[in-house]
Coordinates of C-alpha atoms and ligand atoms in Angstrom, one line a residue:
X278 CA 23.5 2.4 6.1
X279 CA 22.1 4.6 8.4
X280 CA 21.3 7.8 6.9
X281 CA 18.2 9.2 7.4
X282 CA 15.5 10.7 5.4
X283 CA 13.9 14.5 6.2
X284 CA 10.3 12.8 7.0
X285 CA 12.6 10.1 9.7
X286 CA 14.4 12.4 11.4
X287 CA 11.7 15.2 11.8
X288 CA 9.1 12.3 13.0
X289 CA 11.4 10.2 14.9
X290 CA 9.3 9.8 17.9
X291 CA 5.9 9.2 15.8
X292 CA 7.8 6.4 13.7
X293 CA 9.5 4.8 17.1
X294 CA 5.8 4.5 18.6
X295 CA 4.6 2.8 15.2
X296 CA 7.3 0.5 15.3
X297 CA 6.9 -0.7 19.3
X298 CA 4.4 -3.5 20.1
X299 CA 0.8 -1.8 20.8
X300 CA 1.1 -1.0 24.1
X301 CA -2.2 -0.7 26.3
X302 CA -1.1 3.2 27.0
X303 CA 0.1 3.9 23.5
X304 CA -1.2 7.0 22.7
X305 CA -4.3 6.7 24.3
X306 CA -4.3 8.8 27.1
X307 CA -5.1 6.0 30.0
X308 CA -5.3 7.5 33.2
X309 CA -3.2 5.1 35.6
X310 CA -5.8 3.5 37.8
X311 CA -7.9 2.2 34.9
X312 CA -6.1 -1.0 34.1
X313 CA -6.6 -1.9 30.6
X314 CA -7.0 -4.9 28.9
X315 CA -3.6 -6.6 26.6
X316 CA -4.8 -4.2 23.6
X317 CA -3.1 -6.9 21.1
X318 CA -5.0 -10.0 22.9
X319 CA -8.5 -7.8 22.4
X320 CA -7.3 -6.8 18.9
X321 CA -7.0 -10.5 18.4
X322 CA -10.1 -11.6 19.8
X323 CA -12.5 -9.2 17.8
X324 CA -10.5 -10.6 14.2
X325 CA -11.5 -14.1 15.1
X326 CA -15.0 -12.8 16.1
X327 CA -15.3 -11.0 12.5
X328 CA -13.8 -13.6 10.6
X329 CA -16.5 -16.3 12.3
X330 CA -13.5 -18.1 13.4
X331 CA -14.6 -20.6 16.3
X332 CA -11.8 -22.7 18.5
X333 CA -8.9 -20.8 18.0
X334 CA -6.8 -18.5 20.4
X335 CA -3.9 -16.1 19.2
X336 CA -1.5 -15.9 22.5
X337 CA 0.4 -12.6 22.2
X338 CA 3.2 -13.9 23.9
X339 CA 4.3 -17.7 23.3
X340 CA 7.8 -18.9 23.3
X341 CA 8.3 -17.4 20.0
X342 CA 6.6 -14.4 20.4
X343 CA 2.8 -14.9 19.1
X344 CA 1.2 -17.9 18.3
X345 CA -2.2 -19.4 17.7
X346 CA -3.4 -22.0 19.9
X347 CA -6.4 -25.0 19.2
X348 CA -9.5 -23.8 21.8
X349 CA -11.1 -27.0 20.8
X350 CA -10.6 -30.3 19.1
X351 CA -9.6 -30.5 15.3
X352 CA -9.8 -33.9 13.4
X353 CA -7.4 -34.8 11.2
X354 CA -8.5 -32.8 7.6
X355 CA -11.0 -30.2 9.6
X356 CA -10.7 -26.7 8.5
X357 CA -9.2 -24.9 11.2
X358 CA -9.2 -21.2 9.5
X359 CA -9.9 -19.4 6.5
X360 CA -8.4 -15.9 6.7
X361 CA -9.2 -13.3 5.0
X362 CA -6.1 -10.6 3.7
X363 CA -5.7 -7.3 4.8
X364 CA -4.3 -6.2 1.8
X365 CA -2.4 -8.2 -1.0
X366 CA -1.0 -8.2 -4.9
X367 CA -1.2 -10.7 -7.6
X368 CA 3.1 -10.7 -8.9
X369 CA 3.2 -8.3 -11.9
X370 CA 4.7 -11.2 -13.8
X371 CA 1.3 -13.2 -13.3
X372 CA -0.9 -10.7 -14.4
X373 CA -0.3 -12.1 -18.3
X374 CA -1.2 -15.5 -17.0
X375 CA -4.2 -15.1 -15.2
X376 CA -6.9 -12.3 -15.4
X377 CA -8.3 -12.6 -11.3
X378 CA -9.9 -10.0 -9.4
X379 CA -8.4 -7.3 -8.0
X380 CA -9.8 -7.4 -4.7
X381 CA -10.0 -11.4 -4.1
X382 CA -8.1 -12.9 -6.3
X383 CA -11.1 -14.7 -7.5
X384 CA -10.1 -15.9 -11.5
X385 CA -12.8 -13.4 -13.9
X386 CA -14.4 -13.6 -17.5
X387 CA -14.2 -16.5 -19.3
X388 CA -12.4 -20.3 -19.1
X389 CA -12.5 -18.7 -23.2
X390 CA -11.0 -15.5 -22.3
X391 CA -8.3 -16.8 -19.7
X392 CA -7.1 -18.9 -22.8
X393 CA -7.5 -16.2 -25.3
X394 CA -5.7 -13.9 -23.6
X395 CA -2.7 -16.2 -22.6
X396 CA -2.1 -17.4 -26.0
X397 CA -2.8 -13.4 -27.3
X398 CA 0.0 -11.8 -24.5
X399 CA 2.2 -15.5 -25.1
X400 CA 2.3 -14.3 -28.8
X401 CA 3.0 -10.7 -27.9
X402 CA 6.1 -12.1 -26.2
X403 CA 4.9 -10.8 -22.7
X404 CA 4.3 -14.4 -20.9
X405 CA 6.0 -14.5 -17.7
X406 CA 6.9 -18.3 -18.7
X407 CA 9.4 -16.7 -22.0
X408 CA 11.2 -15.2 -19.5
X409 CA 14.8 -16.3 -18.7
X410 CA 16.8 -13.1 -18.7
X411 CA 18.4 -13.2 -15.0
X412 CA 19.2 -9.9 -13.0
X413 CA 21.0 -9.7 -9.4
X414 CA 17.5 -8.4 -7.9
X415 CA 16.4 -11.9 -9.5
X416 CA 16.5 -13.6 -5.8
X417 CA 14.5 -10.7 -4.4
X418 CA 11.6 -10.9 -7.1
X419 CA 9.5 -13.1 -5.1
X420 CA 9.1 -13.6 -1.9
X421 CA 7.1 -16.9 -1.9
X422 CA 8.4 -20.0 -0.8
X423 CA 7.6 -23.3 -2.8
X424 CA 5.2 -25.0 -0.9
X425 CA 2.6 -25.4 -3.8
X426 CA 4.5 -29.0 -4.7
X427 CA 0.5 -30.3 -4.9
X428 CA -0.2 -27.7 -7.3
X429 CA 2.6 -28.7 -9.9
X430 CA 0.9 -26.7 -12.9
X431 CA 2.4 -23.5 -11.2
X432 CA 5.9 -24.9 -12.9
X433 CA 7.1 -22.8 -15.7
X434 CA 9.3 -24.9 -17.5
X435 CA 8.0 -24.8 -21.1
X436 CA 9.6 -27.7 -23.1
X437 CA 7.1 -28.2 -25.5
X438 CA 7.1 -25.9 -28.8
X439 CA 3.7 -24.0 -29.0
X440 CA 2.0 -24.3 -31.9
X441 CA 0.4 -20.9 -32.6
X442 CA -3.1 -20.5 -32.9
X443 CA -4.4 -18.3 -36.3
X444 CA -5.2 -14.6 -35.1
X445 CA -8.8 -14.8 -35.6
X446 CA -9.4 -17.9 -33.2
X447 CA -7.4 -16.3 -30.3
X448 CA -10.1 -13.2 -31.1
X449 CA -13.1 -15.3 -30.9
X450 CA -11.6 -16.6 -27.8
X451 CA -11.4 -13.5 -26.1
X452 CA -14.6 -11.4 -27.7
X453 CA -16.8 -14.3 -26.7
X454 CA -17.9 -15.7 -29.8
X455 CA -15.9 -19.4 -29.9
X456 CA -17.3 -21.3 -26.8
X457 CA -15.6 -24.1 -26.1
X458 CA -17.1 -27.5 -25.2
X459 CA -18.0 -28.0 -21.5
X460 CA -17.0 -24.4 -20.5
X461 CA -20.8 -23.4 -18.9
X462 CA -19.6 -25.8 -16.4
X463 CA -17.0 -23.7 -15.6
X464 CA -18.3 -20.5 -15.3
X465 CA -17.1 -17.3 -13.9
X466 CA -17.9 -14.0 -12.6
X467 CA -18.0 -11.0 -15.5
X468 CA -15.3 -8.6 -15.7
X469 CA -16.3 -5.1 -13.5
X470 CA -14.2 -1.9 -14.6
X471 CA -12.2 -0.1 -11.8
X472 CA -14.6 2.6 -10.8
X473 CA -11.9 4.9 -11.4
X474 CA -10.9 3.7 -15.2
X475 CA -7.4 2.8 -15.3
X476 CA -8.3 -0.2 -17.0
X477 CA -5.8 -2.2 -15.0
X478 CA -7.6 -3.2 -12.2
X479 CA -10.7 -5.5 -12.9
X480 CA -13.3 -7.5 -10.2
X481 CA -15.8 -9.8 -9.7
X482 CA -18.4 -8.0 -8.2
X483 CA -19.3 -4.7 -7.9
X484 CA -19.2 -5.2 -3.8
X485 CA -15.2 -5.9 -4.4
X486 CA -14.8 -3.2 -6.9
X487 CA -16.3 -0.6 -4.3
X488 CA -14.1 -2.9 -1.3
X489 CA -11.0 -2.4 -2.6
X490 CA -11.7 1.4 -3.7
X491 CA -12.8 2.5 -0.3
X492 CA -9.8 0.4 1.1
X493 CA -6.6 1.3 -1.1
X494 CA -7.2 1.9 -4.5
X495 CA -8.8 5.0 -4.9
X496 CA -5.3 6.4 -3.8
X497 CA -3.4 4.3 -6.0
X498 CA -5.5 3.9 -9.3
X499 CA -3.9 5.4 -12.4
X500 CA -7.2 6.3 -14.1
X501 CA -8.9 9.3 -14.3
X502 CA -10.9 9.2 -11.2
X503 CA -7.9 8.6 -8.7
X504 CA -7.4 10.6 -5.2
X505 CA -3.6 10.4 -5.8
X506 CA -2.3 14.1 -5.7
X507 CA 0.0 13.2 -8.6
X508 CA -1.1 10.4 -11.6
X509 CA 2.4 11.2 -13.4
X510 CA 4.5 9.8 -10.0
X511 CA 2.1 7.1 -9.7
X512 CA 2.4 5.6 -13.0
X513 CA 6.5 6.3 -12.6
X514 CA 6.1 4.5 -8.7
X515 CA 4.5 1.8 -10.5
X516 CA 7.1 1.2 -13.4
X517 CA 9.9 1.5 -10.8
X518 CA 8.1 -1.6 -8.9
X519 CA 7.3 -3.6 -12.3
X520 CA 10.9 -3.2 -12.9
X521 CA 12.6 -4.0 -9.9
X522 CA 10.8 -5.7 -7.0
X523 CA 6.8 -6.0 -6.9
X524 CA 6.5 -5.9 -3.2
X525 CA 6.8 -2.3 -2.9
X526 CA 3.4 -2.8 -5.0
X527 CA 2.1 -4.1 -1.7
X528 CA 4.0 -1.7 1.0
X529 CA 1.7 0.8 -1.2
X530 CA -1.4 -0.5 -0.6
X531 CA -0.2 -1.3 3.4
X532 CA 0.1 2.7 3.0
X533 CA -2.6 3.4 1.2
X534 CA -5.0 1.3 3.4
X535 CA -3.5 3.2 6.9
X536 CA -4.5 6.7 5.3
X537 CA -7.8 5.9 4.0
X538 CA -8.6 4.2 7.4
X539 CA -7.5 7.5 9.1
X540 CA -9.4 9.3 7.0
X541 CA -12.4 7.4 7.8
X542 CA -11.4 7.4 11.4
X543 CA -11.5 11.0 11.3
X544 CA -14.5 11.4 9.7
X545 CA -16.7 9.3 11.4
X546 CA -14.5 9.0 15.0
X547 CA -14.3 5.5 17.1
X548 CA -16.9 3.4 17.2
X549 CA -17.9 1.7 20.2
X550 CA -15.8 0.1 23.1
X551 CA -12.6 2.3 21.9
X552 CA -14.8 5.4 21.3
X553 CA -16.2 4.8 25.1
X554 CA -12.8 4.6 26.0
X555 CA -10.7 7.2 24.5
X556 CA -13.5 9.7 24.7
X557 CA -14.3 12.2 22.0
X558 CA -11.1 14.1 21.5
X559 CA -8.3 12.1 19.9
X560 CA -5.0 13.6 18.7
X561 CA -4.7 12.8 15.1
X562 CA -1.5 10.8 16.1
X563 CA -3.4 8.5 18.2
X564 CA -6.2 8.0 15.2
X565 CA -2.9 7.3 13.0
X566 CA -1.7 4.7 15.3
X567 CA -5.4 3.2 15.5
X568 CA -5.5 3.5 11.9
X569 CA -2.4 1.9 11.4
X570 CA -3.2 -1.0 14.5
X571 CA -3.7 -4.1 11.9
X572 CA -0.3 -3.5 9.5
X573 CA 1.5 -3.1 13.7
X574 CA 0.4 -6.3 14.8
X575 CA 2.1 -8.3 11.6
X576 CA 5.8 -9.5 12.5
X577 CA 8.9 -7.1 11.2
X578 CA 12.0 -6.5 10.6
X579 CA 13.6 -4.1 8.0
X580 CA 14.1 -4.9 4.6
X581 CA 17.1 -4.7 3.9
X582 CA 18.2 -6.1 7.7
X583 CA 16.4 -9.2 6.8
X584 CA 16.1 -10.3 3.7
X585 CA 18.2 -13.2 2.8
X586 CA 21.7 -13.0 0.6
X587 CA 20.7 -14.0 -2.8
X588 CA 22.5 -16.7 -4.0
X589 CA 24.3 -15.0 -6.6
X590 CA 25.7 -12.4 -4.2
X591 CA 28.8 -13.1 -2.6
X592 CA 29.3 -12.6 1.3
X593 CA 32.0 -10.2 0.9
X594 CA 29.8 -8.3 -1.0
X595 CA 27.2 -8.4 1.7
X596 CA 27.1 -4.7 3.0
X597 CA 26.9 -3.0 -0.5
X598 CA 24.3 -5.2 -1.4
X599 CA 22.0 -4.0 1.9
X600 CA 22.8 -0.7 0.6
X601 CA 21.8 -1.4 -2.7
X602 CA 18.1 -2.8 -1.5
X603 CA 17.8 0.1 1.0
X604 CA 18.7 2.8 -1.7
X605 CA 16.4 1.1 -4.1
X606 CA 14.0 1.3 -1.4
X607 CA 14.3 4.7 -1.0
X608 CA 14.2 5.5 -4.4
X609 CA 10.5 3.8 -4.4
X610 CA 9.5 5.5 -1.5
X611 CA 10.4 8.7 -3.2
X612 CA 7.7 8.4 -5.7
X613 CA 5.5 7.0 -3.7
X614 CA 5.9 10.0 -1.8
X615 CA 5.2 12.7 -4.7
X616 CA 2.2 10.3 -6.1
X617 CA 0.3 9.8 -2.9
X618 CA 1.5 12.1 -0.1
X619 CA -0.6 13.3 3.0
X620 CA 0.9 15.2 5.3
X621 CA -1.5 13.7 8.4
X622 CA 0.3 10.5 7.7
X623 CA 3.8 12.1 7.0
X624 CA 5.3 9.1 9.4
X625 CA 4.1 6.5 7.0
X626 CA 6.6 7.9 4.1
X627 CA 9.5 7.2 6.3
X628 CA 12.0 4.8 5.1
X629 CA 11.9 3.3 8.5
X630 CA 8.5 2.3 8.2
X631 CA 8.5 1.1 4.3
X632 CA 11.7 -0.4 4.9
X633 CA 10.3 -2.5 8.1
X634 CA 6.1 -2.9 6.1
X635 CA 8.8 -4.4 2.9
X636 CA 10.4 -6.4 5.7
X637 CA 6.9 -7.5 6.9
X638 CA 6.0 -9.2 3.5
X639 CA 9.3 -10.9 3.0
X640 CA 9.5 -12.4 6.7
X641 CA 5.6 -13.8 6.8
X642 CA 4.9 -17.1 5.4
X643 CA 2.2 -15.3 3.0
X644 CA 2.0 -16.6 -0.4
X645 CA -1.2 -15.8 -2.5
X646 CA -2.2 -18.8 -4.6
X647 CA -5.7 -19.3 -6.2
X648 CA -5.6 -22.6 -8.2
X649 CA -6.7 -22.0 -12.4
X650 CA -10.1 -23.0 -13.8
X651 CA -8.1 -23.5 -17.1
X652 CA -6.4 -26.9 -15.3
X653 CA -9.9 -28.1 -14.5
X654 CA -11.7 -27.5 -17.3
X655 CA -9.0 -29.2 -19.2
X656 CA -8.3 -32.3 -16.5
X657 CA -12.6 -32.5 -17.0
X658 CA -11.8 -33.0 -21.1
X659 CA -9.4 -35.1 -20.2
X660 CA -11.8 -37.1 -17.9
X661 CA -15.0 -37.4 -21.0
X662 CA -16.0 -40.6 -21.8
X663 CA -13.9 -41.8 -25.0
X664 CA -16.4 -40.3 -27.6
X665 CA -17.0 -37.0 -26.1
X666 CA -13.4 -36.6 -25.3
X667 CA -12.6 -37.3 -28.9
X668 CA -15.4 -34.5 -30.2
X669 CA -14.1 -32.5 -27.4
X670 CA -10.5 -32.7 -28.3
X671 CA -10.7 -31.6 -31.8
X672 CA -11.0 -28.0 -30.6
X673 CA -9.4 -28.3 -27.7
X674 CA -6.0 -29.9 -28.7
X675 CA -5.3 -26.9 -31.1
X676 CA -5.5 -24.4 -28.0
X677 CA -3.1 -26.9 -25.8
X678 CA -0.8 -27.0 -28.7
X679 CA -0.8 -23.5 -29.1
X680 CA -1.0 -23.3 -25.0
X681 CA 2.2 -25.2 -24.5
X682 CA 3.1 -27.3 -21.3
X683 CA 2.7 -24.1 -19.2
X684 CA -1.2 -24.5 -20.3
X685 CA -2.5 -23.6 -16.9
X686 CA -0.6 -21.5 -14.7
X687 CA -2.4 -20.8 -10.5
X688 CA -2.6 -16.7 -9.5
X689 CA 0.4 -16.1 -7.5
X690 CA 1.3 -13.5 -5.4
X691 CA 2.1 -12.0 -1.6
X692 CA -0.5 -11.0 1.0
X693 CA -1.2 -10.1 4.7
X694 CA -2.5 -12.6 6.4
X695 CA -3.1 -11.3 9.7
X696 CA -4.3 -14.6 11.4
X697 CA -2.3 -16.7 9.6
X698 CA 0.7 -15.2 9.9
X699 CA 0.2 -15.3 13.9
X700 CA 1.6 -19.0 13.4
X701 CA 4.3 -19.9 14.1
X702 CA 6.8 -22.8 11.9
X703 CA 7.4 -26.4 12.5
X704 CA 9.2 -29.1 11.1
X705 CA 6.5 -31.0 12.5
X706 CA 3.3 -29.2 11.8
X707 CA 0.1 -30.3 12.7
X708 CA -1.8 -28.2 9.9
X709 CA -1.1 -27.1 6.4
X710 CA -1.6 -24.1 4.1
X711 CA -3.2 -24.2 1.1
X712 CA -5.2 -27.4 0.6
X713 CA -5.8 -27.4 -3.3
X714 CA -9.2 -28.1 -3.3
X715 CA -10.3 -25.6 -0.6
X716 CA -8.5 -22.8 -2.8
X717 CA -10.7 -21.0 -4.9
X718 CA -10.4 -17.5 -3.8
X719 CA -7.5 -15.7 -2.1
X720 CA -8.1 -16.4 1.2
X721 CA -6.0 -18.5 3.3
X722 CA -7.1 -21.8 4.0
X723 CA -5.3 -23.6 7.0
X724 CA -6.3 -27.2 7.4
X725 CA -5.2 -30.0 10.3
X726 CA -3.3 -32.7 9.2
X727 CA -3.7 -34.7 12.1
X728 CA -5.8 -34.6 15.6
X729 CA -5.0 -31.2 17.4
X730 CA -6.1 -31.1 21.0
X731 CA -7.4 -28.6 22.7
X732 CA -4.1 -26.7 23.9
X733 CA -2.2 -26.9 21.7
X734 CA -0.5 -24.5 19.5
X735 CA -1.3 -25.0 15.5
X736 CA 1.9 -25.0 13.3
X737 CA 2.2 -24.8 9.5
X738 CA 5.6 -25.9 7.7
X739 CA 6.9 -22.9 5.9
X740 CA 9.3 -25.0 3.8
X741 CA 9.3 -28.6 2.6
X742 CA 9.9 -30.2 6.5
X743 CA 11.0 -33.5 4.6
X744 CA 14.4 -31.9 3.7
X745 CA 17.7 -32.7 5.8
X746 CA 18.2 -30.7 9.1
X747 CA 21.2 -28.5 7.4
X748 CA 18.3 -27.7 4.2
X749 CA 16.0 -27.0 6.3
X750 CA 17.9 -24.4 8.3
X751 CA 19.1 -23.2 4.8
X752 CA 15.6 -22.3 4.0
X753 CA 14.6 -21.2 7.4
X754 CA 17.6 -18.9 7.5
X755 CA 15.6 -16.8 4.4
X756 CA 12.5 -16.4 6.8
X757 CA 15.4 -15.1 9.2
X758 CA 15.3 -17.3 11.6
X759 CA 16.6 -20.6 13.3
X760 CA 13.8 -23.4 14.1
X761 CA 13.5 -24.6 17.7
X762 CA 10.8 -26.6 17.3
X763 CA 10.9 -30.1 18.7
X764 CA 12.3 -32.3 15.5
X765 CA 14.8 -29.7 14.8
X766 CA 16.0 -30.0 18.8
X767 CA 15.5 -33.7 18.3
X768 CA 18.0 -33.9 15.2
X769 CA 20.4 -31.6 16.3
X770 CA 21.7 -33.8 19.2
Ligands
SAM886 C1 5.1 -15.4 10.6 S1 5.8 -15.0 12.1 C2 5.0 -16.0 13.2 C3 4.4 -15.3 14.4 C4 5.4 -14.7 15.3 N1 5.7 -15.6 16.3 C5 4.9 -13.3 15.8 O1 5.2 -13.0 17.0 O2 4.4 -12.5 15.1 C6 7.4 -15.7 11.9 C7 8.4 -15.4 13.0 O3 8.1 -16.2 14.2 C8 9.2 -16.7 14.8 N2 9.2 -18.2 14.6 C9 8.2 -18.9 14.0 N3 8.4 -20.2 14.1 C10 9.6 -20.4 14.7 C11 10.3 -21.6 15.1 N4 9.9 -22.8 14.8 N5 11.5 -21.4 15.7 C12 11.9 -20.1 16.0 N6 11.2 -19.0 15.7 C13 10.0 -19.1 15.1 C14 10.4 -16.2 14.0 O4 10.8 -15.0 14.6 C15 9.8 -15.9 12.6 O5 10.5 -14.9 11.9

């Protein structure tokens, strides 16, 4: 298990001092007498500064480690947080159900051309809800956990037998030319290319198209204009994801994102308070460890340490499966590592640090949901006074038919949260994730559920909290951990 890699036993003590808690002399070349401030408290506080995020506190060092704490008063059903993602990935799966931008996760084009295309990739035999073949990575797929109950069109149990639509309708659907009834009141943003023409990545604005370039996809887009140093290994990287696990997806753009913000950091140097501090002349190890500052502050563990036993694997079996998940680790780092190398950065291609950036994204409570304008637009049919609804219907029962019972399914996928994931479980929380109405982009919405004082510390559920102590440790057990929050005490007496 514990074979090492060239790049992690050349850079052992790089990878170590990425892995430890940023430490106020990390690096950074304080001279003893100047006391510095709790770098992770400051990093905190200039997040919730950026993000416009008033009455909230991250403590770096709670009971269980950090936590985020209520500076004011919320009333039951305030908003306590929206966060934004530091980097995230719509599941390769979902990509047949939902065309959303790359960057925010914001659903693009058409309510026409979401339907077109569905019915168009259905018909192909690529949707994600045809898909029942099982594999042993199957428990690994996705790391989500299922608390979208509220949201119950994300189901993908397909009883109902589709009735196909004729070729040319599903055309007209997607080209623009059959408009449905009601649709301008659905509108949505117009597809932008990927700057770099790999015609897989599209956006909703030019503003995210240029974001999400500058940030992590000019290193990892397959067209013609990518940075990578090899398109070939890219393209094999990404079919090696696609066909096992979609996360390493992610760990590539948590890479991706590190290099292109040491790049910039070497380009430009420090701004401000940290330039003041550190003074001109920065090792490029230390700009690596700035660079790499908001994936370090994000609880981990590796991979294959963590990550729960999948149900279909027997405990006996339990060390050759680690080995398994850490080889195919490996294996993805591997082409990662031909597609995308930089030699400044060599200590992010270690398997140490992918395995514990994999472990990072399986361990947080960071699902990526964005709820379908297809569901509204057919719950507003739905809703038409009876004549309309009946004019209505005639063209829009044909496409439900041909839809099926999977007619609209939510974007779905993993992200890095960094506020969010700062808080810590409860079976008891006093907020909640992903309030249905509030989610129309990929940010995370966090909303109280009841009065939260000034004080005290905001919790979210990461499971259903309803369930039976012995289920809910179950569950818990995948995040890999045991609850000691109050109830759980309580019922364990
Ligand atoms: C998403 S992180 C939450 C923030 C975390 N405390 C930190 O320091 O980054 C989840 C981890 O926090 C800890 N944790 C969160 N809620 C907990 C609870 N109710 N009981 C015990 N540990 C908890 C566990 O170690 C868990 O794996």
């Amino acid at each position: 298990m514990e074979g090492k890699c060239n790049v992690d036993a050349e850079l052992s003590d790089q990878i170590s001092a990425l892995l430890e808690p940023p430490s106020p002399n990390q690096g950074l070349g304080f001279s003893d007498e100047s006391e510095p401030p709790c770098l992770k408290q400051e990093y905190f506080e200039e997040l919730l500064k950026s993000r416009k995020c008033v009455g909230l506190k991250v403590k770096p060092e709670s009971d269980l480690g950090k936590g985020v704490y209520a500076d004011v008063e919320f009333g039951e059903g305030a908003l306590v947080l929206k966060d934004q993602m530091l980097v995230g990935a719509q599941h390769s799966s979902n990509k047949v159900d939902c065309l959303v931008c790359s960057y925010c996760f914001r659903f693009i084009g058409s309510v026409e051309l979401q339907i077109g295309r569905k019915i168009y990739l259905q018909e192909l035999g690529l949707s994600s809800t045809d898909e029942c073949a099982s594999s042993p990575m199957d428990g690994l797929q996705d790391s989500s956990n299922d608390d979208h109950d509220n949201l119950g069109t994300c189901s993908s149990s397909d009883l109902k037998e589709r009735i196909p639509l004729p070729k040319e309708i599903v055309a007209s659907l997607m080209n623009g030319q059959l408009a449905l009834p009601y649709s301008e009141q659905f509108a949505l943003p117009s597809l932008v290319p990927c700057p770099g023409s790999c015609g897989e990545a599209y956006y909703c604005s030019k503003l995210c198209a240029g974001t999400d370039w500058d940030q992590s996809h000019s290193l990892l887009c397959t067209g013609e204009g990518s940075r990578a140093i090899c398109r070939e290994a890219l393209m094999k990287f990404v079919e090696h994801a696609n066909e096992t696990n979609d996360i390493f997806l992610l760990a590539a753009k948590a890479i991706a994102f590190t290099i292109l913000r040491y790049q910039k950091l070497k380009v430009y140097g420090l701004q401000g308070e940290h330039a003041r501090r550190n003074g001109k002349s920065r090792s490029d190890f230390s700009l690596l460890l700035e660079a790499w500052k908001p994936m370090s502050m994000g609880f981990k563990r590796r991979w294959w340490e963590c990550v729960a036993l999948p149900e279909d694997v027997d405990c006996c079996d339990e060390v050759s499966f680690r080995k398994q998940i850490r080889d195919l680790a490996s294996m993805s780092l591997q082409l990662l590592k031909e597609a995308i190398y930089d030699k400044e950065c060599a200590p992010l291609f270690s398997l140490d640090i992918y395995g514990h950036i994999i472990g990072m994204f399986e361990l947080n409570n960071l699902d990526l949901v964005v709820a379908s304008p297809v569901e509204d637009y057919f719950l507003y049919i739905d809703d038409l006074p009876p004549d309309d609804k009946e004019t209505a219907e005639r063209i829009t029962r044909p496409i439900l038919d041909a839809l099926g019972d999977d007619y609209s399914v939510c974007c779905q996928g993993s992200a890095f949260f960094p506020l969010q994931s700062c808080m810590n479980h409860s079976c008891q929380p006093n907020a909640k994730a992903f309030k249905r109405d509030e989610d129309r982009d990929g940010q995370a919405t966090i909303i109280a559920l009841r009065t939260i004082l000034k004080g005290e510390e905001i919790t979210v559920s990461y499971i259903d909290e309803n369930l039976p102590l012995e289920d809910r440790r179950t569950q818990l057990a995948d995040y890999g951990f045991e609850c000691r929050c109050a109830k759980c005490k309580e019922e364990d007496q």
